[in-house]
PDB file of C-alpha atoms in Angstrom:
ATOM      1  CA  MET A  45      -8.402 243.741 299.543  1.00 83.00           C
ATOM      2  CA  THR A  46     -10.560 245.496 302.124  1.00 93.00           C
ATOM      3  CA  PRO A  47     -14.367 245.183 302.123  1.00 94.00           C
ATOM      4  CA  ALA A  48     -14.514 248.812 300.974  1.00 96.00           C
ATOM      5  CA  ASP A  49     -12.174 248.082 298.044  1.00 95.00           C
ATOM      6  CA  LEU A  50     -14.344 245.159 296.983  1.00 97.00           C
ATOM      7  CA  ALA A  51     -17.570 247.125 297.418  1.00 97.00           C
ATOM      8  CA  ALA A  52     -16.190 249.878 295.187  1.00 97.00           C
ATOM      9  CA  VAL A  53     -16.103 247.448 292.244  1.00 97.00           C
ATOM     10  CA  GLY A  54     -19.302 245.594 293.137  1.00 98.00           C
ATOM     11  CA  LEU A  55     -17.968 242.579 295.026  1.00 98.00           C
ATOM     12  CA  ARG A  56     -18.482 241.108 298.475  1.00 98.00           C
ATOM     13  CA  LEU A  57     -16.445 238.414 300.247  1.00 98.00           C
ATOM     14  CA  GLU A  58     -17.637 236.386 303.223  1.00 98.00           C
ATOM     15  CA  ILE A  59     -15.582 233.615 304.833  1.00 98.00           C
ATOM     16  CA  GLU A  60     -17.131 231.141 307.246  1.00 97.00           C
ATOM     17  CA  GLY A  61     -14.625 228.510 308.313  1.00 96.00           C
ATOM     18  CA  PRO A  62     -13.357 226.695 305.223  1.00 97.00           C
ATOM     19  CA  VAL A  63     -16.011 228.164 302.889  1.00 98.00           C
ATOM     20  CA  ALA A  64     -15.589 231.505 301.124  1.00 98.00           C
ATOM     21  CA  THR A  65     -18.488 233.122 299.277  1.00 98.00           C
ATOM     22  CA  VAL A  66     -17.779 235.690 296.572  1.00 98.00           C
ATOM     23  CA  THR A  67     -20.855 237.688 295.614  1.00 98.00           C
ATOM     24  CA  LEU A  68     -21.247 239.925 292.585  1.00 98.00           C
ATOM     25  CA  ASP A  69     -23.031 242.789 294.291  1.00 98.00           C
ATOM     26  CA  ARG A  70     -24.424 245.115 291.640  1.00 97.00           C
ATOM     27  CA  PRO A  71     -28.081 244.071 291.625  1.00 97.00           C
ATOM     28  CA  GLU A  72     -29.190 247.415 290.185  1.00 96.00           C
ATOM     29  CA  VAL A  73     -27.514 246.407 286.871  1.00 96.00           C
ATOM     30  CA  ARG A  74     -28.151 242.649 287.269  1.00 97.00           C
ATOM     31  CA  ASN A  75     -24.572 242.150 288.515  1.00 98.00           C
ATOM     32  CA  ALA A  76     -23.035 243.329 285.250  1.00 97.00           C
ATOM     33  CA  GLN A  77     -19.266 243.038 285.197  1.00 97.00           C
ATOM     34  CA  THR A  78     -16.494 245.550 284.543  1.00 94.00           C
ATOM     35  CA  PRO A  79     -12.738 245.304 283.958  1.00 93.00           C
ATOM     36  CA  ALA A  80     -12.200 246.743 287.453  1.00 94.00           C
ATOM     37  CA  MET A  81     -14.217 243.845 288.861  1.00 97.00           C
ATOM     38  CA  TRP A  82     -12.125 241.299 286.945  1.00 97.00           C
ATOM     39  CA  LEU A  83      -8.880 242.794 288.248  1.00 97.00           C
ATOM     40  CA  ALA A  84     -10.268 242.767 291.781  1.00 98.00           C
ATOM     41  CA  LEU A  85     -11.373 239.136 291.437  1.00 98.00           C
ATOM     42  CA  ALA A  86      -7.837 238.154 290.464  1.00 98.00           C
ATOM     43  CA  GLU A  87      -6.420 239.967 293.486  1.00 97.00           C
ATOM     44  CA  LEU A  88      -9.062 238.449 295.753  1.00 97.00           C
ATOM     45  CA  GLY A  89      -8.234 234.955 294.534  1.00 97.00           C
ATOM     46  CA  ALA A  90      -4.529 235.426 295.154  1.00 96.00           C
ATOM     47  CA  SER A  91      -5.117 236.598 298.724  1.00 96.00           C
ATOM     48  CA  LEU A  92      -7.555 233.951 299.988  1.00 97.00           C
ATOM     49  CA  PRO A  93      -6.467 232.273 303.239  1.00 96.00           C
ATOM     50  CA  ASP A  94      -4.864 228.858 302.821  1.00 94.00           C
ATOM     51  CA  ASP A  95      -7.525 227.183 304.953  1.00 96.00           C
ATOM     52  CA  VAL A  96     -10.298 228.004 302.476  1.00 98.00           C
ATOM     53  CA  ARG A  97     -11.358 224.708 300.888  1.00 98.00           C
ATOM     54  CA  VAL A  98     -14.512 225.732 299.005  1.00 98.00           C
ATOM     55  CA  VAL A  99     -15.261 228.947 297.111  1.00 98.00           C
ATOM     56  CA  VAL A 100     -18.867 229.707 296.193  1.00 98.00           C
ATOM     57  CA  VAL A 101     -19.450 232.336 293.496  1.00 98.00           C
ATOM     58  CA  THR A 102     -22.904 233.858 293.238  1.00 98.00           C
ATOM     59  CA  GLY A 103     -24.810 237.017 292.397  1.00 98.00           C
ATOM     60  CA  GLU A 104     -26.836 239.281 294.648  1.00 98.00           C
ATOM     61  CA  GLY A 105     -30.570 239.141 293.994  1.00 97.00           C
ATOM     62  CA  ASP A 106     -32.306 237.060 291.367  1.00 96.00           C
ATOM     63  CA  THR A 107     -29.579 237.176 288.676  1.00 97.00           C
ATOM     64  CA  PHE A 108     -26.112 235.600 288.648  1.00 98.00           C
ATOM     65  CA  SER A 109     -24.678 238.081 286.142  1.00 98.00           C
ATOM     66  CA  ALA A 110     -25.994 239.780 283.017  1.00 97.00           C
ATOM     67  CA  GLY A 111     -22.456 239.815 281.623  1.00 95.00           C
ATOM     68  CA  LEU A 112     -20.353 242.779 280.601  1.00 91.00           C
ATOM     69  CA  ASP A 113     -21.681 246.151 281.710  1.00 89.00           C
ATOM     70  CA  ARG A 114     -22.756 247.717 278.409  1.00 81.00           C
ATOM     71  CA  ALA A 115     -21.422 251.078 279.609  1.00 76.00           C
ATOM     72  CA  MET A 116     -17.975 249.554 279.053  1.00 71.00           C
ATOM     73  CA  LEU A 117     -18.760 249.553 275.304  1.00 71.00           C
ATOM     74  CA  ASP A 118     -20.303 253.019 275.155  1.00 67.00           C
ATOM     75  CA  PRO A 119     -18.048 255.596 273.449  1.00 64.00           C
ATOM     76  CA  ALA A 120     -19.612 258.267 275.666  1.00 62.00           C
ATOM     77  CA  HIS A 121     -18.018 256.543 278.661  1.00 60.00           C
ATOM     78  CA  ALA A 122     -14.665 255.757 277.067  1.00 58.00           C
ATOM     79  CA  GLY A 123     -11.835 255.773 279.565  1.00 62.00           C
ATOM     80  CA  GLU A 124      -8.974 253.762 280.974  1.00 58.00           C
ATOM     81  CA  GLY A 125     -11.297 251.464 282.909  1.00 66.00           C
ATOM     82  CA  THR A 126     -13.477 250.469 279.952  1.00 73.00           C
ATOM     83  CA  VAL A 127     -13.207 247.769 277.320  1.00 76.00           C
ATOM     84  CA  LEU A 128     -13.105 250.430 274.609  1.00 76.00           C
ATOM     85  CA  ALA A 129      -9.799 251.614 276.074  1.00 81.00           C
ATOM     86  CA  LEU A 130      -8.255 248.529 274.465  1.00 85.00           C
ATOM     87  CA  LEU A 131      -8.635 250.203 271.063  1.00 84.00           C
ATOM     88  CA  ALA A 132      -5.985 252.759 271.978  1.00 85.00           C
ATOM     89  CA  LEU A 133      -3.433 250.012 272.575  1.00 91.00           C
ATOM     90  CA  SER A 134      -1.288 248.015 270.164  1.00 94.00           C
ATOM     91  CA  ASP A 135      -2.408 244.453 269.456  1.00 94.00           C
ATOM     92  CA  GLU A 136       0.242 243.115 271.825  1.00 95.00           C
ATOM     93  CA  GLU A 137      -0.689 245.550 274.582  1.00 94.00           C
ATOM     94  CA  ALA A 138      -4.391 244.828 274.189  1.00 93.00           C
ATOM     95  CA  SER A 139      -3.753 241.082 274.375  1.00 95.00           C
ATOM     96  CA  ALA A 140      -1.685 241.554 277.531  1.00 95.00           C
ATOM     97  CA  ARG A 141      -4.459 243.615 279.081  1.00 94.00           C
ATOM     98  CA  ILE A 142      -7.049 240.936 278.309  1.00 95.00           C
ATOM     99  CA  GLU A 143      -4.723 238.389 279.933  1.00 97.00           C
ATOM    100  CA  GLU A 144      -4.934 240.469 283.109  1.00 96.00           C
ATOM    101  CA  PHE A 145      -8.730 240.360 282.889  1.00 96.00           C
ATOM    102  CA  GLN A 146      -8.629 236.579 282.399  1.00 98.00           C
ATOM    103  CA  ARG A 147      -6.865 236.136 285.741  1.00 98.00           C
ATOM    104  CA  GLY A 148     -10.130 237.189 287.358  1.00 98.00           C
ATOM    105  CA  PHE A 149     -11.498 233.884 286.092  1.00 98.00           C
ATOM    106  CA  THR A 150      -8.544 231.462 286.107  1.00 98.00           C
ATOM    107  CA  TRP A 151      -7.956 231.640 289.883  1.00 98.00           C
ATOM    108  CA  LEU A 152     -11.135 229.619 290.373  1.00 98.00           C
ATOM    109  CA  ARG A 153      -9.301 226.579 288.960  1.00 97.00           C
ATOM    110  CA  ASP A 154      -6.675 226.672 291.744  1.00 97.00           C
ATOM    111  CA  PRO A 155      -6.361 223.148 293.215  1.00 96.00           C
ATOM    112  CA  ARG A 156      -6.245 224.546 296.770  1.00 96.00           C
ATOM    113  CA  PHE A 157     -10.054 224.622 296.791  1.00 97.00           C
ATOM    114  CA  VAL A 158     -13.147 223.522 294.895  1.00 98.00           C
ATOM    115  CA  SER A 159     -15.134 226.346 293.311  1.00 98.00           C
ATOM    116  CA  ILE A 160     -18.915 226.244 292.935  1.00 98.00           C
ATOM    117  CA  ALA A 161     -21.016 228.589 290.830  1.00 98.00           C
ATOM    118  CA  LYS A 162     -24.434 229.107 292.424  1.00 98.00           C
ATOM    119  CA  VAL A 163     -26.524 230.294 289.498  1.00 98.00           C
ATOM    120  CA  ARG A 164     -30.017 231.712 289.572  1.00 98.00           C
ATOM    121  CA  GLY A 165     -31.547 233.751 286.789  1.00 98.00           C
ATOM    122  CA  HIS A 166     -29.392 234.978 283.949  1.00 98.00           C
ATOM    123  CA  ALA A 167     -25.732 234.061 283.426  1.00 98.00           C
ATOM    124  CA  ILE A 168     -24.938 235.849 280.181  1.00 98.00           C
ATOM    125  CA  GLY A 169     -21.632 236.314 278.356  1.00 97.00           C
ATOM    126  CA  ALA A 170     -19.012 237.073 281.003  1.00 97.00           C
ATOM    127  CA  GLY A 171     -21.492 235.737 283.573  1.00 98.00           C
ATOM    128  CA  PHE A 172     -21.664 232.404 281.779  1.00 98.00           C
ATOM    129  CA  GLN A 173     -17.875 232.329 281.518  1.00 98.00           C
ATOM    130  CA  LEU A 174     -17.501 233.067 285.226  1.00 98.00           C
ATOM    131  CA  ALA A 175     -19.770 230.116 285.995  1.00 98.00           C
ATOM    132  CA  LEU A 176     -17.773 227.952 283.585  1.00 98.00           C
ATOM    133  CA  SER A 177     -14.552 228.913 285.372  1.00 98.00           C
ATOM    134  CA  CYS A 178     -15.809 227.174 288.499  1.00 98.00           C
ATOM    135  CA  ASP A 179     -15.252 223.457 289.042  1.00 98.00           C
ATOM    136  CA  LEU A 180     -18.949 222.816 289.682  1.00 98.00           C
ATOM    137  CA  ARG A 181     -22.191 224.566 288.788  1.00 98.00           C
ATOM    138  CA  VAL A 182     -25.462 224.206 290.680  1.00 98.00           C
ATOM    139  CA  VAL A 183     -28.237 226.053 288.881  1.00 98.00           C
ATOM    140  CA  ALA A 184     -31.802 227.009 289.723  1.00 98.00           C
ATOM    141  CA  ASP A 185     -34.602 225.906 287.459  1.00 98.00           C
ATOM    142  CA  ASP A 186     -35.018 229.539 286.401  1.00 98.00           C
ATOM    143  CA  ALA A 187     -31.400 229.776 285.184  1.00 98.00           C
ATOM    144  CA  LYS A 188     -30.776 231.052 281.670  1.00 98.00           C
ATOM    145  CA  LEU A 189     -27.219 230.745 280.372  1.00 98.00           C
ATOM    146  CA  SER A 190     -26.019 232.272 277.119  1.00 98.00           C
ATOM    147  CA  MET A 191     -22.685 232.928 275.423  1.00 97.00           C
ATOM    148  CA  LYS A 192     -23.854 236.241 273.993  1.00 96.00           C
ATOM    149  CA  GLU A 193     -20.553 237.475 272.587  1.00 94.00           C
ATOM    150  CA  SER A 194     -21.282 236.494 268.975  1.00 94.00           C
ATOM    151  CA  ALA A 195     -24.387 238.698 268.990  1.00 92.00           C
ATOM    152  CA  LEU A 196     -22.050 241.628 269.708  1.00 89.00           C
ATOM    153  CA  GLY A 197     -19.572 240.625 266.999  1.00 92.00           C
ATOM    154  CA  LEU A 198     -17.120 239.331 269.611  1.00 92.00           C
ATOM    155  CA  VAL A 199     -15.754 235.981 270.782  1.00 95.00           C
ATOM    156  CA  PRO A 200     -15.690 234.562 274.321  1.00 96.00           C
ATOM    157  CA  ASP A 201     -12.301 235.606 275.713  1.00 96.00           C
ATOM    158  CA  LEU A 202     -12.646 235.184 279.475  1.00 97.00           C
ATOM    159  CA  THR A 203     -11.522 231.530 279.545  1.00 97.00           C
ATOM    160  CA  GLY A 204     -14.954 230.002 278.920  1.00 97.00           C
ATOM    161  CA  THR A 205     -14.319 228.178 275.647  1.00 98.00           C
ATOM    162  CA  LYS A 206     -12.123 225.357 276.980  1.00 97.00           C
ATOM    163  CA  PRO A 207     -14.423 224.248 279.831  1.00 97.00           C
ATOM    164  CA  LEU A 208     -17.452 224.545 277.571  1.00 98.00           C
ATOM    165  CA  VAL A 209     -15.903 222.124 275.059  1.00 97.00           C
ATOM    166  CA  GLU A 210     -14.768 219.828 277.882  1.00 96.00           C
ATOM    167  CA  HIS A 211     -18.275 219.626 279.300  1.00 97.00           C
ATOM    168  CA  VAL A 212     -20.463 219.384 276.191  1.00 97.00           C
ATOM    169  CA  GLY A 213     -18.119 218.543 273.288  1.00 97.00           C
ATOM    170  CA  TYR A 214     -17.021 220.581 270.290  1.00 98.00           C
ATOM    171  CA  ALA A 215     -20.201 220.477 268.208  1.00 98.00           C
ATOM    172  CA  ARG A 216     -22.548 221.478 271.042  1.00 98.00           C
ATOM    173  CA  ALA A 217     -20.113 224.166 272.246  1.00 98.00           C
ATOM    174  CA  LEU A 218     -19.923 225.632 268.738  1.00 98.00           C
ATOM    175  CA  GLU A 219     -23.699 225.667 268.456  1.00 98.00           C
ATOM    176  CA  ILE A 220     -24.125 227.373 271.854  1.00 98.00           C
ATOM    177  CA  CYS A 221     -21.488 230.015 271.116  1.00 98.00           C
ATOM    178  CA  ALA A 222     -22.324 230.721 267.469  1.00 97.00           C
ATOM    179  CA  THR A 223     -26.084 231.037 267.970  1.00 97.00           C
ATOM    180  CA  ALA A 224     -25.883 232.862 271.327  1.00 97.00           C
ATOM    181  CA  ARG A 225     -28.997 230.941 272.315  1.00 97.00           C
ATOM    182  CA  VAL A 226     -30.246 230.439 275.862  1.00 98.00           C
ATOM    183  CA  VAL A 227     -29.477 227.214 277.714  1.00 98.00           C
ATOM    184  CA  THR A 228     -32.027 226.611 280.443  1.00 98.00           C
ATOM    185  CA  GLY A 229     -31.139 225.233 283.842  1.00 98.00           C
ATOM    186  CA  GLU A 230     -32.773 221.914 283.011  1.00 98.00           C
ATOM    187  CA  GLU A 231     -30.813 221.596 279.767  1.00 98.00           C
ATOM    188  CA  ALA A 232     -27.578 222.612 281.502  1.00 98.00           C
ATOM    189  CA  ALA A 233     -27.934 219.682 283.887  1.00 98.00           C
ATOM    190  CA  ARG A 234     -28.968 217.314 281.119  1.00 98.00           C
ATOM    191  CA  ILE A 235     -25.980 218.050 278.854  1.00 98.00           C
ATOM    192  CA  GLY A 236     -23.389 218.133 281.631  1.00 97.00           C
ATOM    193  CA  LEU A 237     -22.925 221.869 282.092  1.00 97.00           C
ATOM    194  CA  ALA A 238     -24.407 221.790 285.586  1.00 98.00           C
ATOM    195  CA  THR A 239     -23.927 219.371 288.436  1.00 97.00           C
ATOM    196  CA  ALA A 240     -27.575 219.775 289.374  1.00 98.00           C
ATOM    197  CA  CYS A 241     -30.659 221.835 288.573  1.00 98.00           C
ATOM    198  CA  VAL A 242     -32.895 222.485 291.571  1.00 98.00           C
ATOM    199  CA  PRO A 243     -35.972 224.613 292.311  1.00 98.00           C
ATOM    200  CA  ALA A 244     -34.948 228.220 292.895  1.00 98.00           C
ATOM    201  CA  ALA A 245     -36.198 228.064 296.474  1.00 98.00           C
ATOM    202  CA  ASP A 246     -33.855 225.129 297.168  1.00 98.00           C
ATOM    203  CA  LEU A 247     -30.703 226.575 295.576  1.00 98.00           C
ATOM    204  CA  ASP A 248     -29.111 227.962 298.731  1.00 98.00           C
ATOM    205  CA  ALA A 249     -29.636 224.713 300.633  1.00 98.00           C
ATOM    206  CA  ALA A 250     -28.363 222.580 297.749  1.00 98.00           C
ATOM    207  CA  VAL A 251     -25.124 224.545 297.502  1.00 98.00           C
ATOM    208  CA  ALA A 252     -24.665 224.562 301.284  1.00 98.00           C
ATOM    209  CA  ASP A 253     -25.059 220.774 301.341  1.00 98.00           C
ATOM    210  CA  LEU A 254     -22.546 220.370 298.510  1.00 98.00           C
ATOM    211  CA  ALA A 255     -20.033 222.662 300.225  1.00 98.00           C
ATOM    212  CA  ALA A 256     -20.414 220.709 303.465  1.00 98.00           C
ATOM    213  CA  ALA A 257     -19.797 217.435 301.631  1.00 98.00           C
ATOM    214  CA  LEU A 258     -16.665 218.854 299.988  1.00 97.00           C
ATOM    215  CA  VAL A 259     -15.108 219.983 303.274  1.00 97.00           C
ATOM    216  CA  ALA A 260     -15.992 216.761 305.113  1.00 95.00           C
ATOM    217  CA  PRO A 261     -12.930 214.735 303.979  1.00 93.00           C
ATOM    218  CA  MET A 262      -9.562 215.215 305.655  1.00 93.00           C
ATOM    219  CA  ALA A 263      -7.854 218.438 304.587  1.00 91.00           C
ATOM    220  CA  GLY A 264      -5.734 217.922 301.488  1.00 94.00           C
ATOM    221  CA  VAL A 265      -7.688 215.008 300.016  1.00 95.00           C
ATOM    222  CA  VAL A 266      -9.948 217.022 297.732  1.00 96.00           C
ATOM    223  CA  SER A 267      -7.162 219.316 296.528  1.00 95.00           C
ATOM    224  CA  GLU A 268      -4.972 216.299 295.675  1.00 96.00           C
ATOM    225  CA  THR A 269      -7.908 214.731 293.842  1.00 97.00           C
ATOM    226  CA  LYS A 270      -8.651 217.934 291.934  1.00 97.00           C
ATOM    227  CA  THR A 271      -5.012 218.128 290.869  1.00 96.00           C
ATOM    228  CA  LEU A 272      -5.145 214.537 289.612  1.00 97.00           C
ATOM    229  CA  LEU A 273      -8.316 215.111 287.618  1.00 97.00           C
ATOM    230  CA  GLN A 274      -7.251 218.412 286.091  1.00 95.00           C
ATOM    231  CA  GLY A 275      -5.518 217.617 282.838  1.00 91.00           C
ATOM    232  CA  ALA A 276      -6.116 213.865 283.152  1.00 95.00           C
ATOM    233  CA  ALA A 277      -7.706 213.791 279.708  1.00 93.00           C
ATOM    234  CA  ASP A 278      -4.499 215.177 278.190  1.00 94.00           C
ATOM    235  CA  ARG A 279      -2.142 212.676 279.865  1.00 97.00           C
ATOM    236  CA  ASP A 280      -1.402 209.105 278.865  1.00 97.00           C
ATOM    237  CA  LEU A 281      -2.104 206.309 281.325  1.00 98.00           C
ATOM    238  CA  ASP A 282       1.516 205.884 282.421  1.00 98.00           C
ATOM    239  CA  GLU A 283       1.806 209.571 283.343  1.00 97.00           C
ATOM    240  CA  GLN A 284      -1.552 209.594 285.102  1.00 98.00           C
ATOM    241  CA  ARG A 285      -0.844 206.487 287.172  1.00 98.00           C
ATOM    242  CA  ARG A 286       2.564 207.921 288.155  1.00 98.00           C
ATOM    243  CA  LEU A 287       0.834 211.034 289.469  1.00 97.00           C
ATOM    244  CA  GLU A 288      -1.728 208.858 291.279  1.00 97.00           C
ATOM    245  CA  ARG A 289       0.861 206.850 293.158  1.00 97.00           C
ATOM    246  CA  GLU A 290       2.925 209.915 294.057  1.00 97.00           C
ATOM    247  CA  ALA A 291      -0.189 211.600 295.406  1.00 97.00           C
ATOM    248  CA  GLN A 292      -1.133 208.486 297.336  1.00 97.00           C
ATOM    249  CA  VAL A 293       2.262 208.328 299.025  1.00 97.00           C
ATOM    250  CA  ARG A 294       1.698 211.897 300.204  1.00 96.00           C
ATOM    251  CA  ARG A 295      -1.758 210.961 301.484  1.00 96.00           C
ATOM    252  CA  PHE A 296      -0.464 207.868 303.317  1.00 95.00           C
ATOM    253  CA  ARG A 297       2.110 210.033 305.074  1.00 95.00           C
ATOM    254  CA  ALA A 298      -0.486 212.697 305.934  1.00 94.00           C
ATOM    255  CA  VAL A 299      -2.910 210.127 307.350  1.00 95.00           C
ATOM    256  CA  ALA A 300      -0.151 208.455 309.351  1.00 94.00           C
ATOM    257  CA  ALA A 301       0.963 211.790 310.748  1.00 93.00           C
ATOM    258  CA  ALA A 302      -2.626 212.610 311.741  1.00 90.00           C
ATOM    259  CA  PHE A 303      -2.988 209.333 313.624  1.00 89.00           C
ATOM    260  CA  ALA A 304       0.420 209.749 315.247  1.00 88.00           C
ATOM    261  CA  GLY A 305      -0.499 213.216 316.395  1.00 72.00           C
TER     262      GLY A 305
END
């Protein structure tokens, strides 16, 4: 996608060496999200250069994302590009359309790179789920995360439920989703939702340091490791150790080739 295409839906992409930064760029509405943005995110993820090893997702200004743009739920603005347009579809068609929206979140789990959510201010609803789609979350001490869908009579449907349960367990995930309460940055770090909580003034530096550490190892190491860790909890030991040794053989050959070259 061109910069103009991304700007039209409120996104910005910057690539510096092996680090790509995706910015939600609608500060006038606290980086609220739209279906057009989700479709563009999916396309952006599919077109990233192969040498990108870290993807940072953030929001312009002092808010990560206030969640779904409420205009998308306003009957006065009903149209093909809104969430309300789903009501005109059959159940199967609506489900398929939501699956397209979900791809704007699932690409962040691609083992080619490590994704980091850099969160300051509010990460609400779809904003919280976008942060949860990333491998790692570094949050400012002013961060406020909330799964607000239940307050609207809805459920989280943008792939946030699985990582939330994986990070905090079923009971805590249920409590966070059902009450729609705010999780502060400090609590997010304490219960395992965030890798770190830092002063807001230090957030940029903390994420830059983490990105630098992630690209320091030889190319291929981190992606192999991410692949091993993804789904490890669902595999038995024999399957996991088979995958470990197969990955290690590939790494031995890559290291040997690097030295030979």
